[in-house]
PDB file of C-alpha atoms in Angstrom:
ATOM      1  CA  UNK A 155     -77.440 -20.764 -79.274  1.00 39.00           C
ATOM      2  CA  UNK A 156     -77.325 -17.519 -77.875  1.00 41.00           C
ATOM      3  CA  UNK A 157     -80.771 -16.579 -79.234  1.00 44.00           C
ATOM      4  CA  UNK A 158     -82.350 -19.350 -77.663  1.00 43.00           C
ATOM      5  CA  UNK A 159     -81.077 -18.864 -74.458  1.00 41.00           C
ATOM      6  CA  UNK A 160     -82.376 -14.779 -74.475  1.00 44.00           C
ATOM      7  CA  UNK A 161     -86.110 -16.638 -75.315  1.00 44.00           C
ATOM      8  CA  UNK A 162     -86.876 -17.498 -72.227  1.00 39.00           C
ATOM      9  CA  UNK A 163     -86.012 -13.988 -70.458  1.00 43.00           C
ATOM     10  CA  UNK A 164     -87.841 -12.069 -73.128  1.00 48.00           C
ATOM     11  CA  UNK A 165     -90.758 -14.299 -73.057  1.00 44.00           C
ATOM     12  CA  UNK A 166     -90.785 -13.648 -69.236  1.00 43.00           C
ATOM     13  CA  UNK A 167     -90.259 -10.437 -69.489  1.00 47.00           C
ATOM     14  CA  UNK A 168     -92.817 -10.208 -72.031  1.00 59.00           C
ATOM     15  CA  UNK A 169     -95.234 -11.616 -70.077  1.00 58.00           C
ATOM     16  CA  UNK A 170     -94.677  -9.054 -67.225  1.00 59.00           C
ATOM     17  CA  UNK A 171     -94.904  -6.383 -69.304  1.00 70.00           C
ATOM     18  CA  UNK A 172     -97.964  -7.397 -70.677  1.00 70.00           C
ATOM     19  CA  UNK A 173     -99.445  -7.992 -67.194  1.00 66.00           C
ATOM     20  CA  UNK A 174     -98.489  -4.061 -66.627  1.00 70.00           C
ATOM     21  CA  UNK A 175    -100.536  -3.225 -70.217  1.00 74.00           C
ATOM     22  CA  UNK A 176    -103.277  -4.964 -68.485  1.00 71.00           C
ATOM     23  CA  UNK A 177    -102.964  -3.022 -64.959  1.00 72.00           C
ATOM     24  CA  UNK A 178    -102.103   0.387 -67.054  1.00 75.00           C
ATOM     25  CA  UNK A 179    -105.625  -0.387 -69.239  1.00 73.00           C
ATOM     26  CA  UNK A 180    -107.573  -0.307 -66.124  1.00 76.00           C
ATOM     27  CA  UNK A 181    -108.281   3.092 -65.405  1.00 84.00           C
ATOM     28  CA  UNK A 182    -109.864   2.855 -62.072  1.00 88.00           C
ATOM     29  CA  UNK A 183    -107.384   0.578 -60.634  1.00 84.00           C
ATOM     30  CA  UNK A 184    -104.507   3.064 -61.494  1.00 88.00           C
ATOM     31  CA  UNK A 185    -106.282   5.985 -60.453  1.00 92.00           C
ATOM     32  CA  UNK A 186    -106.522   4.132 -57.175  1.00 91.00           C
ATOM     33  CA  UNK A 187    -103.167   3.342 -56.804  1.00 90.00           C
ATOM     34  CA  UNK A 188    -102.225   6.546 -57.216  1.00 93.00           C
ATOM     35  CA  UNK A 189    -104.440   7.586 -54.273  1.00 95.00           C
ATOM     36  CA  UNK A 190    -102.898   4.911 -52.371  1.00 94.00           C
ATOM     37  CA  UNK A 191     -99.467   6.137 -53.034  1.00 94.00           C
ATOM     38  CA  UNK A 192    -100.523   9.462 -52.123  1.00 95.00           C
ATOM     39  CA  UNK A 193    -101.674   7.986 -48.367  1.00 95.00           C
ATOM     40  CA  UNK A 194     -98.131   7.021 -48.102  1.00 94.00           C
ATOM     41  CA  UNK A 195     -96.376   9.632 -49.038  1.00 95.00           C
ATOM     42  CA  UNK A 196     -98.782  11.556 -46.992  1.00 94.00           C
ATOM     43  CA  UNK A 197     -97.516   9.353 -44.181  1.00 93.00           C
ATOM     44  CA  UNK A 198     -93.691   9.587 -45.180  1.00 93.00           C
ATOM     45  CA  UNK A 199     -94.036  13.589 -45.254  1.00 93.00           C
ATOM     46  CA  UNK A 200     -96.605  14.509 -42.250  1.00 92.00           C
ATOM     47  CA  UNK A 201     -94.242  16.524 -40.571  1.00 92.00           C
ATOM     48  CA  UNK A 202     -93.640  18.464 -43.518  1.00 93.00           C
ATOM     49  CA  UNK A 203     -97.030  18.977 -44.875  1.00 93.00           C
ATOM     50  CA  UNK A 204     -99.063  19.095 -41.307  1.00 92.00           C
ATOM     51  CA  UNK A 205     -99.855  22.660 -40.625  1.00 92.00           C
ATOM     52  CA  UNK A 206     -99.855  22.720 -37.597  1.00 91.00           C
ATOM     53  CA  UNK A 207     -99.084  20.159 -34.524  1.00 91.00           C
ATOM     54  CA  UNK A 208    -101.483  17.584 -34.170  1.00 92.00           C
ATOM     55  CA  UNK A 209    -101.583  17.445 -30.555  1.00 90.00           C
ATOM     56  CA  UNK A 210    -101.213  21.434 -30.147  1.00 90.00           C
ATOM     57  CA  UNK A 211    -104.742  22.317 -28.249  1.00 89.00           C
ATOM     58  CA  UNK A 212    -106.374  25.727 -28.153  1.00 87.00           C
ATOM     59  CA  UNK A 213    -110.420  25.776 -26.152  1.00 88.00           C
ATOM     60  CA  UNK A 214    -110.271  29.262 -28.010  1.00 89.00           C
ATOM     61  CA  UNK A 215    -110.978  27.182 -31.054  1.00 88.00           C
ATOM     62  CA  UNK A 216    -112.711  24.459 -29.841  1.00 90.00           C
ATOM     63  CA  UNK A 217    -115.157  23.084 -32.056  1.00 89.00           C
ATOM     64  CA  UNK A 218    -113.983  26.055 -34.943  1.00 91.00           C
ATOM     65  CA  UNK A 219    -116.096  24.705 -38.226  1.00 92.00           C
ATOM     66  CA  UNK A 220    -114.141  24.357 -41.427  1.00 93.00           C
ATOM     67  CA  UNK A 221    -113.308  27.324 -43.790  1.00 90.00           C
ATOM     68  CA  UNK A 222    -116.042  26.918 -45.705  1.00 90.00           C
ATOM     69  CA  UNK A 223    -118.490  28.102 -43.468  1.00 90.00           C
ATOM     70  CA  UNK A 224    -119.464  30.666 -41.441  1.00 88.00           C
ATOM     71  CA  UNK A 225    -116.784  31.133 -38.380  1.00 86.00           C
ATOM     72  CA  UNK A 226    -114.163  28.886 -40.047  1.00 85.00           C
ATOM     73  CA  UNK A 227    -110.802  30.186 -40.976  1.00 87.00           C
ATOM     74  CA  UNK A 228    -108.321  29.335 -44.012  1.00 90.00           C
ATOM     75  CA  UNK A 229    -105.354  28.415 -40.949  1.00 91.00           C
ATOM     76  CA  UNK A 230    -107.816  25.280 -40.323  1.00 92.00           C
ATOM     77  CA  UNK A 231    -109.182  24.296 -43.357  1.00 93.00           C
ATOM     78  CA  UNK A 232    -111.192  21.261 -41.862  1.00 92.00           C
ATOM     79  CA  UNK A 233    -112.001  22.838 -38.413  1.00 91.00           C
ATOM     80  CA  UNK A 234    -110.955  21.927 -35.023  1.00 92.00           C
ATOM     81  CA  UNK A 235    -112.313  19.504 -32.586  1.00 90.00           C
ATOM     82  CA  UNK A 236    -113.416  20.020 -28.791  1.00 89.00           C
ATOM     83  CA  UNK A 237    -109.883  20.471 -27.602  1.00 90.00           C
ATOM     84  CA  UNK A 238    -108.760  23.087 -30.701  1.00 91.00           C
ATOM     85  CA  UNK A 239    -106.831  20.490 -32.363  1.00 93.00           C
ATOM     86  CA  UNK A 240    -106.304  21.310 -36.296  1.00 93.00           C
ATOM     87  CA  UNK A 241    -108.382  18.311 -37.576  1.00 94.00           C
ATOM     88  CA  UNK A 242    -106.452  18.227 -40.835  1.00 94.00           C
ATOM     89  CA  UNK A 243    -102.904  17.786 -38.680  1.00 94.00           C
ATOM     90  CA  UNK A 244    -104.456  14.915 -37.253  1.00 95.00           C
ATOM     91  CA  UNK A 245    -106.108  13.467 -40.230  1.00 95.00           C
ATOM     92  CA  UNK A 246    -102.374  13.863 -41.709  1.00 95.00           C
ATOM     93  CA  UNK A 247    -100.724  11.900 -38.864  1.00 94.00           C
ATOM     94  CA  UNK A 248    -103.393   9.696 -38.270  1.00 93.00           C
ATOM     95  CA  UNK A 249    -102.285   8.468 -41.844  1.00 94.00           C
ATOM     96  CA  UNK A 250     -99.442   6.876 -40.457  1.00 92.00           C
ATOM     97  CA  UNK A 251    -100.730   5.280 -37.376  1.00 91.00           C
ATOM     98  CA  UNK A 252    -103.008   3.316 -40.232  1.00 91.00           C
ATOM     99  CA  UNK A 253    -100.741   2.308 -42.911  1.00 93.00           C
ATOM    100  CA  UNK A 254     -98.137   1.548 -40.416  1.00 93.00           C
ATOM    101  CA  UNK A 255    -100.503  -0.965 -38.325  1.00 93.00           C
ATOM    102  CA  UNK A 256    -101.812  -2.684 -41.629  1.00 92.00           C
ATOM    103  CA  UNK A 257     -98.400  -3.322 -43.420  1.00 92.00           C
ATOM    104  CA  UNK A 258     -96.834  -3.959 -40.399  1.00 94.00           C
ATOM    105  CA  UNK A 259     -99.796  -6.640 -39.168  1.00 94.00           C
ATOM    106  CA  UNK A 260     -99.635  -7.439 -43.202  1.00 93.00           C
ATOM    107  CA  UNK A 261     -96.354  -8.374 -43.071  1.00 94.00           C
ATOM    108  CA  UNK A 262     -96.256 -10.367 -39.808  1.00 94.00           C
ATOM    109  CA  UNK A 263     -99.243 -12.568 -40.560  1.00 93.00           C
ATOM    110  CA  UNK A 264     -98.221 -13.190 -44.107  1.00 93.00           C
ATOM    111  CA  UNK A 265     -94.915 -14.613 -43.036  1.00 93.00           C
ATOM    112  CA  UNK A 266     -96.127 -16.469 -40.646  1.00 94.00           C
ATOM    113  CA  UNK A 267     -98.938 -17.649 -43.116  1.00 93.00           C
ATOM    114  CA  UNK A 268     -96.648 -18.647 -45.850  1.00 93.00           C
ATOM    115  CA  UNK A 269     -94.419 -20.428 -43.545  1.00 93.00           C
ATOM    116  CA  UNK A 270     -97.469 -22.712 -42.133  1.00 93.00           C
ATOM    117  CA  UNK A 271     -99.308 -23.161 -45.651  1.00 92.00           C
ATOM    118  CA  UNK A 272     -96.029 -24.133 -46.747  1.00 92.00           C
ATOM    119  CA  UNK A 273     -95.127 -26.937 -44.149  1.00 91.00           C
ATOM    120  CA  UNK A 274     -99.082 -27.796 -43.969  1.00 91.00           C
ATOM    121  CA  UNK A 275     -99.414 -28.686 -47.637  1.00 89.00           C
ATOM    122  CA  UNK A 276     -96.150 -29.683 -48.688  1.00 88.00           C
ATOM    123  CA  UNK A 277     -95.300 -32.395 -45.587  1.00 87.00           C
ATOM    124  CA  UNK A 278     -98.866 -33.358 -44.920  1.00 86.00           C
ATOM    125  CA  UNK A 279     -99.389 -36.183 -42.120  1.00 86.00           C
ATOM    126  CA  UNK A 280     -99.970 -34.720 -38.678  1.00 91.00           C
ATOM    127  CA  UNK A 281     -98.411 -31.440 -39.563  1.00 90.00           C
ATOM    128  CA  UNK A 282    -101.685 -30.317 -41.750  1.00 89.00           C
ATOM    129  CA  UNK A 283    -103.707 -31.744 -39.172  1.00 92.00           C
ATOM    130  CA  UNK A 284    -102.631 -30.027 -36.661  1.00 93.00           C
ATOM    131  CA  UNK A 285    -102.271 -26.544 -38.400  1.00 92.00           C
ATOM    132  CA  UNK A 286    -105.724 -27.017 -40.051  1.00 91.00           C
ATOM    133  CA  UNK A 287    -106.992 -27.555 -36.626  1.00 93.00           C
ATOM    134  CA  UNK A 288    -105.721 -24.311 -35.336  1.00 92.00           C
ATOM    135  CA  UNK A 289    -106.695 -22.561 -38.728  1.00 91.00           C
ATOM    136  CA  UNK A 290    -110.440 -23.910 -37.968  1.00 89.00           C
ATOM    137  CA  UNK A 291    -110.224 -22.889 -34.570  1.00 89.00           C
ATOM    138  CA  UNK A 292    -109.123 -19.351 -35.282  1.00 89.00           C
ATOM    139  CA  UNK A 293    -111.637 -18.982 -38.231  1.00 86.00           C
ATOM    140  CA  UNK A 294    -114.802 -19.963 -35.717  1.00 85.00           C
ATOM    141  CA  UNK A 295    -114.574 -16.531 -33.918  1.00 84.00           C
ATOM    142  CA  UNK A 296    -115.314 -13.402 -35.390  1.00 86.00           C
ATOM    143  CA  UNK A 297    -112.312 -11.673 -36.072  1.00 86.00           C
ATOM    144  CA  UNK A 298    -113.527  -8.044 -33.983  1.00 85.00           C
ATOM    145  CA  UNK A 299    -114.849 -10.148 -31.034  1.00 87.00           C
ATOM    146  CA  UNK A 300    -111.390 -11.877 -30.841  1.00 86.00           C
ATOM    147  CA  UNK A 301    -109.018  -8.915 -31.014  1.00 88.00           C
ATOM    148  CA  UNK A 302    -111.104  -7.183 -28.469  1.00 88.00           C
ATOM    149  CA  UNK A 303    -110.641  -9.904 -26.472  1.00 87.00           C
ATOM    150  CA  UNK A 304    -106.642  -9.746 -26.765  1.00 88.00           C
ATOM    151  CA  UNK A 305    -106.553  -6.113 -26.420  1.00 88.00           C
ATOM    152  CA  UNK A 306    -108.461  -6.564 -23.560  1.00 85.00           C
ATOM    153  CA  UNK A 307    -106.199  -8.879 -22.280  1.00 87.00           C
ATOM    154  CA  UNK A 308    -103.309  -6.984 -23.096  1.00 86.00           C
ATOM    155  CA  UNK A 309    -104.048  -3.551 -22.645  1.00 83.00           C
ATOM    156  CA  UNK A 310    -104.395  -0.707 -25.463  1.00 81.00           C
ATOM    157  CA  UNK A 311    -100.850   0.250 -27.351  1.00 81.00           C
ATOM    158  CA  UNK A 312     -99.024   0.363 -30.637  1.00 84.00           C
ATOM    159  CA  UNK A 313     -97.351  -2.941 -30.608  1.00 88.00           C
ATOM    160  CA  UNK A 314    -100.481  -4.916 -28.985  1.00 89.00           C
ATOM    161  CA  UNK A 315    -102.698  -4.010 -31.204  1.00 91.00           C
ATOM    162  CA  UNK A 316    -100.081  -5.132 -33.893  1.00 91.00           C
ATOM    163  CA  UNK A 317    -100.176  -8.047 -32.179  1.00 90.00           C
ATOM    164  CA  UNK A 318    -103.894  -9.059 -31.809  1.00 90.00           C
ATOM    165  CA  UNK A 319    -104.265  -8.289 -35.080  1.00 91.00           C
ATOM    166  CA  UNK A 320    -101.899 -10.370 -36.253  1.00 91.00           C
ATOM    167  CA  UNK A 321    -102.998 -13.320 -34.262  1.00 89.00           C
ATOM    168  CA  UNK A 322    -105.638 -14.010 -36.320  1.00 88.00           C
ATOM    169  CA  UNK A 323    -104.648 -12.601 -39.265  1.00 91.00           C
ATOM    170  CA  UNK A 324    -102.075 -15.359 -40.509  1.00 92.00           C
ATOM    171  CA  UNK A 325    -105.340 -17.798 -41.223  1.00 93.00           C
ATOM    172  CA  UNK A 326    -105.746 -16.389 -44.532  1.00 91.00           C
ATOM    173  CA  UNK A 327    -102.580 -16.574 -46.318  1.00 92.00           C
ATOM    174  CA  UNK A 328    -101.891 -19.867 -44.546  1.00 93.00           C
ATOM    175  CA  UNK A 329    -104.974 -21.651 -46.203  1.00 91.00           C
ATOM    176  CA  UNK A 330    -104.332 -19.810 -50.299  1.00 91.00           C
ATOM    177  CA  UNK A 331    -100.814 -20.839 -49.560  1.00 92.00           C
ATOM    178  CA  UNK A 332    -101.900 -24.464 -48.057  1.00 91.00           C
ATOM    179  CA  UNK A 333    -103.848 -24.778 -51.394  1.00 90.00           C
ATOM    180  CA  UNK A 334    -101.539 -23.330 -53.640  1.00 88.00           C
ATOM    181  CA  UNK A 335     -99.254 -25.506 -52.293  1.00 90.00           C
ATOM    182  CA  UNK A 336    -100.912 -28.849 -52.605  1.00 88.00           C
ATOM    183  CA  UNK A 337    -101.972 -28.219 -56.261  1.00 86.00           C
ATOM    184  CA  UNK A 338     -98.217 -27.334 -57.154  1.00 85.00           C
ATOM    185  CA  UNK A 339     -96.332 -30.164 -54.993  1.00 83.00           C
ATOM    186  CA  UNK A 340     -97.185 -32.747 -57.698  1.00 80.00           C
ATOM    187  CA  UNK A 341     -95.821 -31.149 -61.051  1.00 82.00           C
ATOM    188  CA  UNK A 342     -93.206 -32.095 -62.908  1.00 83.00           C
ATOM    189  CA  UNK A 343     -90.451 -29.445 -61.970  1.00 81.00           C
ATOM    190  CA  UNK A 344     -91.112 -30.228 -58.075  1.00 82.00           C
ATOM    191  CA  UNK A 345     -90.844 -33.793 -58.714  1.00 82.00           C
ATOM    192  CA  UNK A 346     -87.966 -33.405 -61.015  1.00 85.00           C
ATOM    193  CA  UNK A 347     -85.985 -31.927 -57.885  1.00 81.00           C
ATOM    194  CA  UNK A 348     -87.102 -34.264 -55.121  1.00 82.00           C
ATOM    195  CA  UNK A 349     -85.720 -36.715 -58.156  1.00 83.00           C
ATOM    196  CA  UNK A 350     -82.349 -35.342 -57.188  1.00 82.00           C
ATOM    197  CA  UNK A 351     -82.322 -35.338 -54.150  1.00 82.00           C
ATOM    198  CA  UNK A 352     -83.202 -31.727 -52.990  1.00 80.00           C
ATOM    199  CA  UNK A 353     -84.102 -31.544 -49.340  1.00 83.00           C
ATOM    200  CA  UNK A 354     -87.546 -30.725 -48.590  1.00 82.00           C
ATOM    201  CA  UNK A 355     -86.825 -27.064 -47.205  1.00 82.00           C
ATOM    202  CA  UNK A 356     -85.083 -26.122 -50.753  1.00 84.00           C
ATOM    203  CA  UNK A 357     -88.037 -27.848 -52.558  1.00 84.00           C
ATOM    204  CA  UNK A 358     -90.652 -25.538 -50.421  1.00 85.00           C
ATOM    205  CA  UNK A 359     -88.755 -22.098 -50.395  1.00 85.00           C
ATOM    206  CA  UNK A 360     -86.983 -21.985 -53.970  1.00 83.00           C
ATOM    207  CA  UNK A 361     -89.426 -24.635 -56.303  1.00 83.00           C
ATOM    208  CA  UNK A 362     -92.875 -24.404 -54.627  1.00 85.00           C
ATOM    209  CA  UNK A 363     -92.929 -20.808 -53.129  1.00 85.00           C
ATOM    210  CA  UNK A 364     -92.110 -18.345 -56.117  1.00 82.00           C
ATOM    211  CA  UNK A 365     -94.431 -19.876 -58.264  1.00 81.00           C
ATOM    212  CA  UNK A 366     -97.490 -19.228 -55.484  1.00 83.00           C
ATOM    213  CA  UNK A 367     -96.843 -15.325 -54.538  1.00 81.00           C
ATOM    214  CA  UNK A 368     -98.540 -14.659 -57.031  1.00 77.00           C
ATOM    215  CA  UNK A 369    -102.285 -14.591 -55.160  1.00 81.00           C
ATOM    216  CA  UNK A 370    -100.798 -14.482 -51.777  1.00 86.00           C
ATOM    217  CA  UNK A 371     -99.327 -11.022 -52.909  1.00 82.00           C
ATOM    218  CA  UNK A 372    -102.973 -10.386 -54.168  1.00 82.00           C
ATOM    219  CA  UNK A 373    -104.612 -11.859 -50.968  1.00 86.00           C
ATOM    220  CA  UNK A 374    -102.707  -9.759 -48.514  1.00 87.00           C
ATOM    221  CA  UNK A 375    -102.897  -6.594 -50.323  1.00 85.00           C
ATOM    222  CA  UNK A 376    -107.130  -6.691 -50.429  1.00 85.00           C
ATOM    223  CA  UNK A 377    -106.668  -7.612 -46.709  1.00 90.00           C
ATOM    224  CA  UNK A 378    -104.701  -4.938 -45.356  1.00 91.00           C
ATOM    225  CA  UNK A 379    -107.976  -2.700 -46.043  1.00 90.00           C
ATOM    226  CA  UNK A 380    -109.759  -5.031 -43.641  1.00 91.00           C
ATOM    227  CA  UNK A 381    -106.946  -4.752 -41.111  1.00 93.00           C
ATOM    228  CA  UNK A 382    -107.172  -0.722 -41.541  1.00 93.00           C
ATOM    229  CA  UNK A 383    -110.643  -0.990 -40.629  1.00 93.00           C
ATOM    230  CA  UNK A 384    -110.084  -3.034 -37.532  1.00 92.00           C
ATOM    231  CA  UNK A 385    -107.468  -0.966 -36.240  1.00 91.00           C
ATOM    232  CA  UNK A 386    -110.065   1.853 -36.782  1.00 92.00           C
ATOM    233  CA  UNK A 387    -112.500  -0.346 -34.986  1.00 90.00           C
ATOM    234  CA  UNK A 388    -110.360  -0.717 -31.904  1.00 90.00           C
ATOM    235  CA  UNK A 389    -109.235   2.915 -31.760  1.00 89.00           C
ATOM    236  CA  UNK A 390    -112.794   3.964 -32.029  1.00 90.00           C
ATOM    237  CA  UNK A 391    -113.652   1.448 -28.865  1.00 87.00           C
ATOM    238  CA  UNK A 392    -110.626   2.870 -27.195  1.00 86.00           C
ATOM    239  CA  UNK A 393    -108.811  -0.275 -27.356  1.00 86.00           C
ATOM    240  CA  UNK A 394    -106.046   1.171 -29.696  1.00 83.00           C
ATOM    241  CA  UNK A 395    -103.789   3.736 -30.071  1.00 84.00           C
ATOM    242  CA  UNK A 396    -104.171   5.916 -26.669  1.00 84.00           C
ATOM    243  CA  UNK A 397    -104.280   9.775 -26.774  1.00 81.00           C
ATOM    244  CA  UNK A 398    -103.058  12.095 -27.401  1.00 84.00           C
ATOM    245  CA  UNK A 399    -101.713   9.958 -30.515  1.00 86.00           C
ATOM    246  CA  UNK A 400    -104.279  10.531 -33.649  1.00 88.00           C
ATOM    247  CA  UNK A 401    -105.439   8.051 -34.981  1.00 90.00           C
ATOM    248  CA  UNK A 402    -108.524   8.269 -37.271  1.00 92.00           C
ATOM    249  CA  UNK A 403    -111.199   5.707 -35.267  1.00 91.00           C
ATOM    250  CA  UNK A 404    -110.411   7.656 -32.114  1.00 91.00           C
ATOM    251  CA  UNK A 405    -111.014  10.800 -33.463  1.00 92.00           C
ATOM    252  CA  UNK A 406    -114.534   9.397 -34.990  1.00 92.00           C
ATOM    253  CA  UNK A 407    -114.478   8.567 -31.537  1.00 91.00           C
ATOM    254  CA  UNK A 408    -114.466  12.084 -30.221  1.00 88.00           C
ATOM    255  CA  UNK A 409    -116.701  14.090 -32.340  1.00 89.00           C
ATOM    256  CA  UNK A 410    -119.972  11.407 -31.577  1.00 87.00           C
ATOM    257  CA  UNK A 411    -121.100  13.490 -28.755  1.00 85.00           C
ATOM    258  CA  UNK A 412    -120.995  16.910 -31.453  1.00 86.00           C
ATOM    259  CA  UNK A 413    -122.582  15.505 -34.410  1.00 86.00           C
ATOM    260  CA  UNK A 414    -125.365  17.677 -34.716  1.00 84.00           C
ATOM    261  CA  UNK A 415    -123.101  20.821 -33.583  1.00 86.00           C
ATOM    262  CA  UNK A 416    -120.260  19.635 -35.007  1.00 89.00           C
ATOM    263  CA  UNK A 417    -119.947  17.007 -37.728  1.00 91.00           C
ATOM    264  CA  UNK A 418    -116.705  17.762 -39.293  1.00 91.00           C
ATOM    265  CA  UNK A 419    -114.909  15.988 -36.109  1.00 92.00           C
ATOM    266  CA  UNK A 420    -116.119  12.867 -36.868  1.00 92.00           C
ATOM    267  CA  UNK A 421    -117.037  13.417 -40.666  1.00 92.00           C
ATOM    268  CA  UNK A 422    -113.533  13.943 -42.139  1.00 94.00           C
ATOM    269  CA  UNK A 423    -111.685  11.128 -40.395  1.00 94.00           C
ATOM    270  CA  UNK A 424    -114.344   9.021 -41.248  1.00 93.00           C
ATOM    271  CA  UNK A 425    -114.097   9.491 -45.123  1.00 95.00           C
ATOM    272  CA  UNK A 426    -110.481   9.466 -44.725  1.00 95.00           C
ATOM    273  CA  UNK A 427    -110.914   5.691 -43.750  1.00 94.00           C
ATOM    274  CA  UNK A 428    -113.249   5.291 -46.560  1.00 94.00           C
ATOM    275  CA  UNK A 429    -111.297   6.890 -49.198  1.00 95.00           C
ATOM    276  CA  UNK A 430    -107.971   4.526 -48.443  1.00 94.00           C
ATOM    277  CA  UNK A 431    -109.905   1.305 -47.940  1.00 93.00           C
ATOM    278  CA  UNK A 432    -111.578   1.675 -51.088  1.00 93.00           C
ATOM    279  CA  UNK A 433    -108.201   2.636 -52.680  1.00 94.00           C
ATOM    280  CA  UNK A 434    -106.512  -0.061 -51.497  1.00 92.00           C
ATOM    281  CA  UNK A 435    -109.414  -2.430 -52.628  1.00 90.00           C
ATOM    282  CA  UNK A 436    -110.167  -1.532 -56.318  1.00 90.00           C
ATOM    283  CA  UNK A 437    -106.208  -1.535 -56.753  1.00 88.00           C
ATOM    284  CA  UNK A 438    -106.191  -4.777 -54.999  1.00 85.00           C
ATOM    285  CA  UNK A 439    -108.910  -6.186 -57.650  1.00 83.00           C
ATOM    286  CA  UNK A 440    -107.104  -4.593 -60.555  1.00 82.00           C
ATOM    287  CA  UNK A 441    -103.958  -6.159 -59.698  1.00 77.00           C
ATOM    288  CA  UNK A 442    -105.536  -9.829 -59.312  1.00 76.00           C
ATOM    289  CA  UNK A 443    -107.269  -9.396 -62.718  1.00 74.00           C
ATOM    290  CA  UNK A 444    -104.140  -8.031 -64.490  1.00 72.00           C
ATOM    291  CA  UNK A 445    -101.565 -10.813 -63.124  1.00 66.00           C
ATOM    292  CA  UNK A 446    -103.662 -13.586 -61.965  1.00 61.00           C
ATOM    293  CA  UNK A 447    -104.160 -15.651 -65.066  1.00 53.00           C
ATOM    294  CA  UNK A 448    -107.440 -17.710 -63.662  1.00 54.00           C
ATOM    295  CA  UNK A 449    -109.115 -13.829 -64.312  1.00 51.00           C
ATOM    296  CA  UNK A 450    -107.629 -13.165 -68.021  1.00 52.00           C
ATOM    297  CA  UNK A 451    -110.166 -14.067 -70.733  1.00 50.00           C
TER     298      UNK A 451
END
């Protein structure tokens, strides 16, 4: 008896650990994880690995090009911008601004998501009407258009642009959750427990909703690269994070007028954004195809 009741565990865990073969087999996917993880701990450890303060300015080194070249200097590897501002501090601290905003708009939205895709697909009637309505709504605006619109509205800042972004941002896991959730509310183990006479809420959160994270987890992982982007977006129209704050769209921002003179302003902050988006996405894609089954041959 005992042996039978340690199959099901090990066949679980088997399963995960199999999944993790899968993840571990993809090169590319790892390698971009592991720049991902670097971002954060980047972000965790800026004070600490920032050489000098990002908001320290000096016109003595305005516009200073990076090491490399002719004029540069080793103290400021990547240059200063028109203020004298080590561009590599700010690159470092802009890291947080960025992966705060996107797991923090990440986790708002996909709460709020789950909760709605839940209630929308499990109780039906006027309750998916109504949040499909608003889901529709939402969806017919371009997503840039509309958070300018808020932040216009609201006024530039930390927590507003948190919350614009999350306004809209809740549409997506609410409809893979909505659909996960009407495929699943007719199988056997869900009507086994309505059977006995579990209340709706206990059906939803313990039968229905671990057995959908699954590509929720997936969805909002590939779409905190989007948020990242909007963020950058908004701080590069001066509708996000205010100065002197760094954040990497403003400081694209501030080297447009210097391109030609001075490239490295605008050109490291910019392939900063590129480098973690494109991270975050190839890990997001190697993580679908290593635990999704619907992508396993």
């Amino acid at each position: 008896m005992s042996a039978g009741v340690a199959t099901a565990p090990r066949a679980a865990d088997s399963i995960f650990r199999q999944n993790l073969r899968n993840f571990a087999g993809n090169r590319l996917a790892v390698a971009s994880a592991v720049v991902v993880l670097l971002f954060v701990l980047i972000a965790v450890f800026a004070p600490l690995i920032a050489p000098h303060n990002p908001n320290e300015t000096d016109l003595f080194l305005r516009l200073q090009p990076p090491a490399w070249l002719p004029g540069g200097d080793w103290s400021y590897p990547l240059g200063c911008d028109a203020l004298g501002r080590d561009i590599l501090s700010r690159i470092i601290y802009g890291t947080r601004i960025s992966i705060f905003i996107g797991a923090a708009v990440i986790l708002v939205a996909t709460t709020i998501g789950i909760l709605a895709g839940l209630a929308a697909g499990y109780l039906r009637g006027w309750v998916d009407v109504v949040i499909s309505r608003v889901v529709d709504i939402l969806l017919g605006f371009p997503y840039l258009i509309f958070a300018i619109g808020l932040m216009a509205m609201m006024g530039p800042g930390l927590l507003n642009i948190i919350l614009a972004l999350a306004y809209k941002e809740w549409v997506i896991p609410c409809r893979v959750v909505r659909g996960e959730t009407l495929a699943t509310r007719e199988l056997e183990y869900v009507e086994a427990a309505r059977a006995l006479g579990a209340s709706r809420g206990h059906i939803m959160m313990r039968e229905i909703l671990p057995n959908i994270l699954s590509p929720v987890i997936v969805v909002s992982t590939i779409r905190m690269a989007h948020v990242i982007i909007l963020e950058a977006s908004l701080s590069f129209l001066g509708l996000g994070v205010q100065p002197p704050t760094a954040s990497w769209g403003s400081m694209v921002a501030d080297g447009r007028a210097f391109m030609l003179e001075a490239w490295w302003v605008s050109t490291f902050p910019g392939l900063a954004i590129l480098l973690l988006v494109l991270a975050i996405n190839v890990a997001s894609q190697g993580l679908r195809d290593a635990f999704d089954p619907r992508f396993q041959e």
